[in-house]
GROMACS .gro file of C-alpha atoms in nm:
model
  410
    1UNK     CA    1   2.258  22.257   1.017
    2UNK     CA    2   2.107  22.224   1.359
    3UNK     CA    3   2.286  22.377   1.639
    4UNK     CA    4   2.346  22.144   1.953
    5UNK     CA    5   2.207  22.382   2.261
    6UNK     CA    6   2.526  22.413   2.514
    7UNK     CA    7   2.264  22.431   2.778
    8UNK     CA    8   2.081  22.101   2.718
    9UNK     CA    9   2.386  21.933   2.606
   10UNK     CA   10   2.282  21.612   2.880
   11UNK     CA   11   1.932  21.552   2.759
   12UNK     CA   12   1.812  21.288   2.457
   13UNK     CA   13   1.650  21.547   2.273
   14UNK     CA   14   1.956  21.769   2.223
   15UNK     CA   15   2.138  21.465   2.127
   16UNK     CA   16   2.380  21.468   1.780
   17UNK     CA   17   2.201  21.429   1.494
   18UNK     CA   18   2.253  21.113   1.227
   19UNK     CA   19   2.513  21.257   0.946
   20UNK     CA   20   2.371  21.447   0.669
   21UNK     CA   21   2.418  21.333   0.276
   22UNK     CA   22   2.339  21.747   0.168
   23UNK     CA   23   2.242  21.609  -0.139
   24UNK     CA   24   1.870  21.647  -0.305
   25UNK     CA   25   1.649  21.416  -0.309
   26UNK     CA   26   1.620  21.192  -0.675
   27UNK     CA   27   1.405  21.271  -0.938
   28UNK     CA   28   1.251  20.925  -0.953
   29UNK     CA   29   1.197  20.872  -0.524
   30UNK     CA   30   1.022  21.237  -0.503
   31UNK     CA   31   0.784  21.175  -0.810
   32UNK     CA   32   0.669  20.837  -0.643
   33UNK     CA   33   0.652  20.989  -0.300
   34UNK     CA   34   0.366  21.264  -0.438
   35UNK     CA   35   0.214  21.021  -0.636
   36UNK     CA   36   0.184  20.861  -0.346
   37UNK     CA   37   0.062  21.186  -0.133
   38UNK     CA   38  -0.289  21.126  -0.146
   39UNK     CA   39  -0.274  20.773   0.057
   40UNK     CA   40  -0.479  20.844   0.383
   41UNK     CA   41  -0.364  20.540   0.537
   42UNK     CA   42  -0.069  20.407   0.673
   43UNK     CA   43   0.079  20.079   0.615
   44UNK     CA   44   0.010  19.770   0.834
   45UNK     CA   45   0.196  19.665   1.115
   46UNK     CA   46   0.537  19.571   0.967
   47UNK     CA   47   0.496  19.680   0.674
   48UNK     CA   48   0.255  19.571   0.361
   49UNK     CA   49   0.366  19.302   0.159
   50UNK     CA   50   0.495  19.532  -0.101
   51UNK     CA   51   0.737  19.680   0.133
   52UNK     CA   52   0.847  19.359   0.316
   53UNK     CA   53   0.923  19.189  -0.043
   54UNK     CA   54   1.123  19.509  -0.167
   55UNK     CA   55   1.332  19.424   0.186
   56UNK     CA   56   1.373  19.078   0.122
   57UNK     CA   57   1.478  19.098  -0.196
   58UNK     CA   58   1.755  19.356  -0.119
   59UNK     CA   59   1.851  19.087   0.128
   60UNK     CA   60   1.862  18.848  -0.115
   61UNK     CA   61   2.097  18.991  -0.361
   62UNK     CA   62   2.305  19.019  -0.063
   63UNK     CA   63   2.329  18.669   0.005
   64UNK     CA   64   2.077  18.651   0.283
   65UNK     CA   65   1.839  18.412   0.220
   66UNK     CA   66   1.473  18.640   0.308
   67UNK     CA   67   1.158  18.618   0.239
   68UNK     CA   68   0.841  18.887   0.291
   69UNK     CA   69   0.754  18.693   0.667
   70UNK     CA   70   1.114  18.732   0.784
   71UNK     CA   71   1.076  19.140   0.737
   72UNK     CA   72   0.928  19.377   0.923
   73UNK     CA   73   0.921  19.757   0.886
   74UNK     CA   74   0.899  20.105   1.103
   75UNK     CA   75   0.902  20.462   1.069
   76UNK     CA   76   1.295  20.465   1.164
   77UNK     CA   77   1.553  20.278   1.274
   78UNK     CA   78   1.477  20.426   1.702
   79UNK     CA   79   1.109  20.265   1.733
   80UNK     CA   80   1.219  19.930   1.506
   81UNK     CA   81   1.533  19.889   1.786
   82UNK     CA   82   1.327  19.971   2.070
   83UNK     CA   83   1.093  19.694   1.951
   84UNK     CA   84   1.385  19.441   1.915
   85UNK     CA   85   1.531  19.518   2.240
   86UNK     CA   86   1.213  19.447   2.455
   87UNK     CA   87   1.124  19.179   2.264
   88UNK     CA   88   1.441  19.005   2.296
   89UNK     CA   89   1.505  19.087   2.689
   90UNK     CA   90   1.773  19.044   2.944
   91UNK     CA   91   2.072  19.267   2.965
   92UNK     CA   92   2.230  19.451   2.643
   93UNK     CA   93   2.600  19.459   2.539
   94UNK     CA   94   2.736  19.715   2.297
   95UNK     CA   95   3.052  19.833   2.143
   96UNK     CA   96   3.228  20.125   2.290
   97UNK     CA   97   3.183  20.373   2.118
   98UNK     CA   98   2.841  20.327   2.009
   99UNK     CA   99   2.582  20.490   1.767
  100UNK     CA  100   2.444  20.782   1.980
  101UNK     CA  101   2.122  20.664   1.996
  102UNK     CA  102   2.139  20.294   2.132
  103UNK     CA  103   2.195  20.340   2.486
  104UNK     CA  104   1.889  20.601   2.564
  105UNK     CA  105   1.680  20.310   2.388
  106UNK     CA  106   1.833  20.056   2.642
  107UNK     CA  107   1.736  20.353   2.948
  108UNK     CA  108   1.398  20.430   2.832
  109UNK     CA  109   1.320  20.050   2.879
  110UNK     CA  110   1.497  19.998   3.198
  111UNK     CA  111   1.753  19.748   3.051
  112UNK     CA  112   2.108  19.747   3.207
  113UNK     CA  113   2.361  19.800   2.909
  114UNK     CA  114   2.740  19.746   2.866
  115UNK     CA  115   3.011  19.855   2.704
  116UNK     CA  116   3.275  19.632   2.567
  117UNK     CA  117   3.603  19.778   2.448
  118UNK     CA  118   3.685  19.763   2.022
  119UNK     CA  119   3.988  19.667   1.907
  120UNK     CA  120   4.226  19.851   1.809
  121UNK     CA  121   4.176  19.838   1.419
  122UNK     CA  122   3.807  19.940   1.404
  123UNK     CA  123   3.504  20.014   1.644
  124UNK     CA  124   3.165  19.896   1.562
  125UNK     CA  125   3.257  19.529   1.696
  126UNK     CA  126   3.380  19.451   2.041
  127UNK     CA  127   3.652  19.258   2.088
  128UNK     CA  128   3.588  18.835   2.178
  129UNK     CA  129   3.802  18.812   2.452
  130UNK     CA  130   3.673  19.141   2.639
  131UNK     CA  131   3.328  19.044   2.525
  132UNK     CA  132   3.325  18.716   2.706
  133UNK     CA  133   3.516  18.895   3.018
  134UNK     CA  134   3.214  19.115   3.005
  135UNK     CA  135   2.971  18.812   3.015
  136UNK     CA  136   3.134  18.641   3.321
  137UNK     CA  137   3.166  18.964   3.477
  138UNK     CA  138   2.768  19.031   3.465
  139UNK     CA  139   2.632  18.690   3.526
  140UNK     CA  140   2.893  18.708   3.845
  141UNK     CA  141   2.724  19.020   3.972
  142UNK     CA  142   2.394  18.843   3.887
  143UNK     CA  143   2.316  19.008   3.565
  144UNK     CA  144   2.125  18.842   3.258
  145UNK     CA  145   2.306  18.886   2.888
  146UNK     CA  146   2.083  18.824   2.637
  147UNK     CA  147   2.185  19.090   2.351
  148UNK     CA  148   2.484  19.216   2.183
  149UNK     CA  149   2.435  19.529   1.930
  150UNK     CA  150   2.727  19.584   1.668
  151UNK     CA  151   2.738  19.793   1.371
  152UNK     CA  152   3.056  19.578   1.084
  153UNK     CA  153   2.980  19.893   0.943
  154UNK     CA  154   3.024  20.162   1.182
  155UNK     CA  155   2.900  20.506   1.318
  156UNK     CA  156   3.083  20.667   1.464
  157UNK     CA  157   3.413  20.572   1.373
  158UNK     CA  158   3.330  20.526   1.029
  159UNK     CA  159   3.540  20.188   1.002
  160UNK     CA  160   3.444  19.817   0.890
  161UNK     CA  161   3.546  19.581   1.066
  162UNK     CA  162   3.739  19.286   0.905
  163UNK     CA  163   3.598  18.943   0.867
  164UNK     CA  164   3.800  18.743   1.094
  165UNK     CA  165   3.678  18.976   1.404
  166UNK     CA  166   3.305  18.970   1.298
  167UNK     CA  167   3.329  18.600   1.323
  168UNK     CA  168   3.525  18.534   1.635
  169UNK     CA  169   3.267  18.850   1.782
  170UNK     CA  170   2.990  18.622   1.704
  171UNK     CA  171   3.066  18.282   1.750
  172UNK     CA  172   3.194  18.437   2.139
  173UNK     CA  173   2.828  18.580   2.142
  174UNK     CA  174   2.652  18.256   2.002
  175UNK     CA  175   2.855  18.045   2.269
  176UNK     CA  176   2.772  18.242   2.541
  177UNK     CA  177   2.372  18.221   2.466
  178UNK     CA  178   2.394  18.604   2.332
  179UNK     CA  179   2.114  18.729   2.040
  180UNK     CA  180   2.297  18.962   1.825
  181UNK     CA  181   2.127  19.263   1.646
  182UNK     CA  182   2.345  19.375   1.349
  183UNK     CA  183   2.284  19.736   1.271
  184UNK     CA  184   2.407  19.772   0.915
  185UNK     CA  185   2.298  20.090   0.804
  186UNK     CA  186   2.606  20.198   0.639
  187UNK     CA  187   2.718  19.926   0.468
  188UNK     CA  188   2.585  20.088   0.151
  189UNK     CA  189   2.817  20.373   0.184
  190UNK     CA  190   3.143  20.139   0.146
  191UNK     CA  191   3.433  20.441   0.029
  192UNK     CA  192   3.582  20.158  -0.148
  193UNK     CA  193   3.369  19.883  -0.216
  194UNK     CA  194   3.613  19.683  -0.480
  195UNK     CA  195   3.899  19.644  -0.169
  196UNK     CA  196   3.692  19.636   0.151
  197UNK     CA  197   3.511  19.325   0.235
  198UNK     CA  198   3.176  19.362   0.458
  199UNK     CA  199   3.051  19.023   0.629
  200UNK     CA  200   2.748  19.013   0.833
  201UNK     CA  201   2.704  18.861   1.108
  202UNK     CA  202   2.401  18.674   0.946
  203UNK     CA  203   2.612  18.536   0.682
  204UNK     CA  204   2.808  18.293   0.974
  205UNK     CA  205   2.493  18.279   1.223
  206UNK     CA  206   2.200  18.308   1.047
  207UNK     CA  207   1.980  18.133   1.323
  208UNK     CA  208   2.133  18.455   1.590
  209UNK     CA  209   2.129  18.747   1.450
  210UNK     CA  210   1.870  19.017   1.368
  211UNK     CA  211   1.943  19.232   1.108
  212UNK     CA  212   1.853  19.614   1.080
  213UNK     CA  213   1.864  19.819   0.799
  214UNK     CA  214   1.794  20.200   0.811
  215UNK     CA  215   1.685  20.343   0.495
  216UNK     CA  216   1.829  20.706   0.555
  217UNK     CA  217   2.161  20.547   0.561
  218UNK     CA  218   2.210  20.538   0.197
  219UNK     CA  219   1.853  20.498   0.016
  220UNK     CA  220   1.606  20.776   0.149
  221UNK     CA  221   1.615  21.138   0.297
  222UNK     CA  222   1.641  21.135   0.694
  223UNK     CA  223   1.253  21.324   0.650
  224UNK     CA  224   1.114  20.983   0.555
  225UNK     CA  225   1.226  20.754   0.766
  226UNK     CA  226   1.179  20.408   0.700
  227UNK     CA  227   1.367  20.098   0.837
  228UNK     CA  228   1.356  19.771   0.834
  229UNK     CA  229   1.438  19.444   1.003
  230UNK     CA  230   1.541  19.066   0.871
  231UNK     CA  231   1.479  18.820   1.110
  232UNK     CA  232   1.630  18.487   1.144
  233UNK     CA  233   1.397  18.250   0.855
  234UNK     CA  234   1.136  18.078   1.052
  235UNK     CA  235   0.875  17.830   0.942
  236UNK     CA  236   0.530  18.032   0.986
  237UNK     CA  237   0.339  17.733   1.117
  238UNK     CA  238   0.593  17.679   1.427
  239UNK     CA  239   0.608  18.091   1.501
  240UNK     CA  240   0.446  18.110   1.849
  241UNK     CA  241   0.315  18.492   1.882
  242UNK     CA  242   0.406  18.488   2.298
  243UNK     CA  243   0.811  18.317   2.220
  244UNK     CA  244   0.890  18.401   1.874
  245UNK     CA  245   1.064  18.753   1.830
  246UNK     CA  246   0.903  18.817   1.508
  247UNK     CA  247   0.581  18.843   1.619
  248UNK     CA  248   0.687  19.028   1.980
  249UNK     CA  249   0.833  19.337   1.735
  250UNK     CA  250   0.507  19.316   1.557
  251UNK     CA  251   0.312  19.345   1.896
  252UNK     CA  252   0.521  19.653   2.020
  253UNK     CA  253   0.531  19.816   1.708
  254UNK     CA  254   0.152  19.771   1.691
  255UNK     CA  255   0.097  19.936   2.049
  256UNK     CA  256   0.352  20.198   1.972
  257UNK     CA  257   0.150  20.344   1.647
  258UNK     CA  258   0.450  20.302   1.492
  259UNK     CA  259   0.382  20.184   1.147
  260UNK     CA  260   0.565  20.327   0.799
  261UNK     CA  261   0.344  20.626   0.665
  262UNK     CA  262   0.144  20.510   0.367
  263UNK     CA  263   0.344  20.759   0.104
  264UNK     CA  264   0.701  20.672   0.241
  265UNK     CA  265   0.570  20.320   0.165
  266UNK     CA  266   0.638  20.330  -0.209
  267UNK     CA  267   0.929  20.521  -0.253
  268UNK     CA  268   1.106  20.316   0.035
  269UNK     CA  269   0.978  19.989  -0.192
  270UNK     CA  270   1.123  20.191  -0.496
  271UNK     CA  271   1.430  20.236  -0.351
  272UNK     CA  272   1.504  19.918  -0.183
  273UNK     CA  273   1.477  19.750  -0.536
  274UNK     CA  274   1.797  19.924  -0.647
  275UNK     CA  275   1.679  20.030  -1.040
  276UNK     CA  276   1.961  20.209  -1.150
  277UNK     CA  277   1.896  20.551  -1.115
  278UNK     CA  278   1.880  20.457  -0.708
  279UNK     CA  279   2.221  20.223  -0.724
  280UNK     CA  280   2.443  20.493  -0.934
  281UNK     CA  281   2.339  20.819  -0.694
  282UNK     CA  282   2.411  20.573  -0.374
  283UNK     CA  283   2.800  20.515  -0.550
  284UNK     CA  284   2.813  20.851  -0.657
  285UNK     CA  285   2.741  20.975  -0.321
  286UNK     CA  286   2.972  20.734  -0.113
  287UNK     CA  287   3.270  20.806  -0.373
  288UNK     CA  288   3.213  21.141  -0.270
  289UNK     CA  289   3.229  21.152   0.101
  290UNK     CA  290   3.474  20.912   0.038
  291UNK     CA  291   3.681  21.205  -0.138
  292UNK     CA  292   3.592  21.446   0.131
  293UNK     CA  293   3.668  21.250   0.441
  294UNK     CA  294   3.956  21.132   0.315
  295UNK     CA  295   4.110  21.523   0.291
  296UNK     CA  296   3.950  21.588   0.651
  297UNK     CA  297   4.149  21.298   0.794
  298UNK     CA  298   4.472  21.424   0.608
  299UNK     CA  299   4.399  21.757   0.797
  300UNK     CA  300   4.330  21.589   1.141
  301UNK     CA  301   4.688  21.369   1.136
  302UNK     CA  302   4.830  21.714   1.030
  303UNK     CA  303   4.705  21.894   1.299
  304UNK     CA  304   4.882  21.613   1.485
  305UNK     CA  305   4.524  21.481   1.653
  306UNK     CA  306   4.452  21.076   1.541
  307UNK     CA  307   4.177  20.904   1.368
  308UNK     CA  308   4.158  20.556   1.189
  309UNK     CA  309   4.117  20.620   0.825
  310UNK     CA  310   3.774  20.639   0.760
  311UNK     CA  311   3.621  20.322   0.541
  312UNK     CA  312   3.222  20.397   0.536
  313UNK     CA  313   2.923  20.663   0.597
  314UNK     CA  314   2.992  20.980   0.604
  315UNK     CA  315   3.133  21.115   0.960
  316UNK     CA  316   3.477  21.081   1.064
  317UNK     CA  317   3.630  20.975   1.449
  318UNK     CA  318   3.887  21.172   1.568
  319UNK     CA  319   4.088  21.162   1.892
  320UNK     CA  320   4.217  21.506   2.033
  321UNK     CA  321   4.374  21.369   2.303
  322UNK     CA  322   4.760  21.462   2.148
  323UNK     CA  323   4.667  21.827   2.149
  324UNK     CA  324   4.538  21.848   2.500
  325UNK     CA  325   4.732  22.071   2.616
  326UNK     CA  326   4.691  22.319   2.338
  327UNK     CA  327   4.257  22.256   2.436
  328UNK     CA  328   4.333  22.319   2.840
  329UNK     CA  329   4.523  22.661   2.773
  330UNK     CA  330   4.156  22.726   2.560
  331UNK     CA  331   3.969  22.592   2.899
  332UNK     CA  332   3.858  22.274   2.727
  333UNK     CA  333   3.956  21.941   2.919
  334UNK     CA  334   3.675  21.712   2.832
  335UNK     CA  335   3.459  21.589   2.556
  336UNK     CA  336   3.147  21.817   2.624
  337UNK     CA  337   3.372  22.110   2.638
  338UNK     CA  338   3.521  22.039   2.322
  339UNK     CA  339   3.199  21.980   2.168
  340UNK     CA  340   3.083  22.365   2.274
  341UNK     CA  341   3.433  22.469   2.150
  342UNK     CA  342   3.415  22.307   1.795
  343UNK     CA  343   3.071  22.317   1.747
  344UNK     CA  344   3.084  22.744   1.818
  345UNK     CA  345   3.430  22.738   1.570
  346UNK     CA  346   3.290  22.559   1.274
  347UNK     CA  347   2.891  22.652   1.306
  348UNK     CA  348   2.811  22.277   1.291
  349UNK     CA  349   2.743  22.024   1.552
  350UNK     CA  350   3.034  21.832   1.646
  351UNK     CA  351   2.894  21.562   1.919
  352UNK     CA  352   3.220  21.507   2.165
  353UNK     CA  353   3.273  21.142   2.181
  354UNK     CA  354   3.089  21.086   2.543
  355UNK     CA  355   2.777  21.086   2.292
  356UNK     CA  356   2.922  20.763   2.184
  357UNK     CA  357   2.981  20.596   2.524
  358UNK     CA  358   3.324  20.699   2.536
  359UNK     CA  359   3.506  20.835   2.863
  360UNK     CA  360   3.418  21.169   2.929
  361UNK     CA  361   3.792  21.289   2.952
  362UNK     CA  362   3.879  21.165   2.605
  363UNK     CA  363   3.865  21.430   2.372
  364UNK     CA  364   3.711  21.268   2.109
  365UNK     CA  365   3.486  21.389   1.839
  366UNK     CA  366   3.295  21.299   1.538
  367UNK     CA  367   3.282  21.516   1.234
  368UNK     CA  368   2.994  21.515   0.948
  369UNK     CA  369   3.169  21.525   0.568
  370UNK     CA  370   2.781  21.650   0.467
  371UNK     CA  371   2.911  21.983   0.608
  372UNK     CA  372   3.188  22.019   0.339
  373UNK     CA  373   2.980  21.959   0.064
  374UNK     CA  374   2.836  22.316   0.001
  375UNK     CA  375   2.560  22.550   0.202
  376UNK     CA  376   2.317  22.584  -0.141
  377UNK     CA  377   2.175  22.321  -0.292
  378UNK     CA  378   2.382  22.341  -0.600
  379UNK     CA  379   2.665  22.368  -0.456
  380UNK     CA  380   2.598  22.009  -0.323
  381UNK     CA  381   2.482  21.899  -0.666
  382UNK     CA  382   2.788  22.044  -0.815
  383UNK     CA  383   3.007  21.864  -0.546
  384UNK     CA  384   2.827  21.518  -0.607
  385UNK     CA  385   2.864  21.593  -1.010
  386UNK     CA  386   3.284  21.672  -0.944
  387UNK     CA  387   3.522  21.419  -1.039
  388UNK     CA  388   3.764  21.607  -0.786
  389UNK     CA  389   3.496  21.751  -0.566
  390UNK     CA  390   3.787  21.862  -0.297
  391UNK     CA  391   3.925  22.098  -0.549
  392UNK     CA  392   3.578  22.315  -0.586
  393UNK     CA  393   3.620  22.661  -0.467
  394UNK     CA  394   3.353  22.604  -0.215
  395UNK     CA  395   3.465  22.228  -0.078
  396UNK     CA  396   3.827  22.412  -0.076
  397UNK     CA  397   3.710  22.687   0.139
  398UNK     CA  398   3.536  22.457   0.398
  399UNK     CA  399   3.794  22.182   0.442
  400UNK     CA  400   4.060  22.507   0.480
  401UNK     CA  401   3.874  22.644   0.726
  402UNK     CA  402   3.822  22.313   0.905
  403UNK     CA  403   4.201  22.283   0.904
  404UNK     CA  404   4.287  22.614   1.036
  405UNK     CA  405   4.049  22.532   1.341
  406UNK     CA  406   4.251  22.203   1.439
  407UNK     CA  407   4.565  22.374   1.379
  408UNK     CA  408   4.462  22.662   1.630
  409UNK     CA  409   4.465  22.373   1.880
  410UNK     CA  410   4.831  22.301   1.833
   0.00000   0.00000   0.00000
């Protein structure tokens, strides 16, 4: 795995990188995509029709009422969310923590962005009553609101947040003139999808909220990235091109080059359709990180450090702060330090929690469960074939080791 380089620890290209499955690609995807290989053209802005209906029928069987016109598509979820943001405007509120990658996409546009506090149950959503203080606060020091990003399904801390707080979150937002953008790239990766109930925020606002969907998250390889975005339904014939979102994305996404490469294009189709060979590797694969971070949290309470148990993806949130004083005799006393110091102990990036838009002093970290999973490529398809993947000999050996290092810290 890539190292993070202590030296350029500040800068966006040294940032963490998205969690890794470590699991091959399918059969089925990688015979489309080089079928595919000798397209010499890329798809149209948004996506061709063939990828926009795969996306609005996976929308569809999620209760989301879609339809090709309400979809658009880029090469990744980071130019598709850049497009949103500046075609949306104003000022941009987020949870704290955050993905790592939202607030440098708020910088690189110029656009003032806030963090609201989480409760204390989950992260991903901000609370309502600290997201409205956070409205009055801005439009008091002359600020303009206009967005609020949340993640029900969340990186980093790996939680989903329940109902009754997605709704209050958004009908506070709606209230307060607020366009939400719903990044729900993980909530494919459910560790327990019978007993944990996911609501989007388009299910209870569907005229307010823009929904983005990042195919790496559960249905492609992070090497083809493909994402895409449902937009609240809109009659074609009343879409004005210089007012109506839609066709804003379409115009940045246009001047950006940014446009899904023409091979990606039918495997990302393929795979949004859910045939069964892509809907039994996507449970396999969240019952196993599931399995996995599920003994790493048992070995962070042990170590006596916290973390909320984690419900989704495949990275777990853990707070250091109870073994602070064990870090300071080792010369670590904030989050970048303890990011060096883990990061150096385990051989894997492990992005300190200022990443995330938390304080700098909280020693907070997120861990990858792809890193458990094996270093050889059958090891990984050995761990994904498991029943009890945690008692492997080489899943054993990792998760040990990954509890010695917390224990050192006592």
């Amino acid at each position: 795995m890539r190292q993070t380089a202590p030296e350029g620890r500040g800068p966006v290209r040294y940032g963490p990188p998205a969690p890794e499955p470590g699991l091959p690609v399918l059969p089925g995807l990688a015979a489309i995509l080089a079928a595919a290989a000798g397209r010499t053209a890329v798809e149209p802005p948004g996506g061709g029709p063939v990828l926009r209906e795969a996306a609005s029928g996976y929308w569809w069987r999620r209760g989301l009422r879609t339809h090709a016109e309400d979809v658009v598509a880029a090469p990744g979820a980071q130019p598709l969310m850049l497009a949103l943001i500046a075609a949306h405007g104003g000022d941009i509120l987020m949870p704290r923590p955050c993905p790592a990658w939202w607030t440098p996409q708020a910088r690189l546009l110029g656009r003032p962005a806030y963090h609201v506090p989480t409760p204390a149950e989950c992260g991903g959503v901000p609370d309502p009553y600290a997201l409205l203080e956070t409205v009055r606060r801005v439009r008091a020091e002359g600020g303009h609101p206009r967005l609020l990003l949340l993640s029900v399904a969340d990186d980093p801390t790996a939680t989903v947040a329940p109902p009754e707080l997605v709704r209050e979150a958004c009908e506070a937002a709606v209230a307060e003139g607020l366009h939400i953008i719903s990044d729900e790239t993980w909530r494919d990766t459910l560790h327990r999808r019978h007993d944990t109930v996911l609501l989007s925020p388009a299910e209870m606002c569907p005229e307010d909220v823009t929904v983005l969907y990042d195919l790496s998250g559960a249905l492609l390889p992070a090497a083809w990235p493909c994402a895409v975005a449902r937009f609240p339904p809109t009659a074609p014939d009343r879409a004005d091109r210089y007012t109506d979102p839609r066709a804003r994305t379409l115009d940045i996404l246009t001047a950006l080059g940014a446009f899904v490469a023409g091979p990606v294009a039918p495997a990302a189709a393929h795979a949004l359709d859910e045939p069964e060979e892509v809907t039994v590797r996507v449970a396999l694969a969240a019952a196993l990180h599931a399995r996995v971070a599920a003994a790493a949290h048992r070995a962070v309470l042990t170590a006596g450090a916290l973390a909320r148990p984690p419900q989704a993806g495949r990275h777990l949130y853990a707070d250091l702060g109870p073994l602070r004083a064990g870090l300071a005799a080792r010369g670590v006393t904030d989050s970048m330090e303890l990011e060096n110091h883990l990061g150096r102990r385990l051989a894997t990036p492990v992005p300190g929690g200022h990443r995330f838009g938390d304080e700098l002093g909280a020693l907070r970290v997120r861990f990858d469960t792809g890193a458990f999973l094996g270093a050889t490529e059958e090891e990984r398809t050995e761990s994904l074939a498991s029943p009890d993947p945690v008692e492997l000999p080489h899943v054993a050996r990792a998760l040990s080791s990954f509890a010695e290092a917390l224990e050192e810290l006592r």
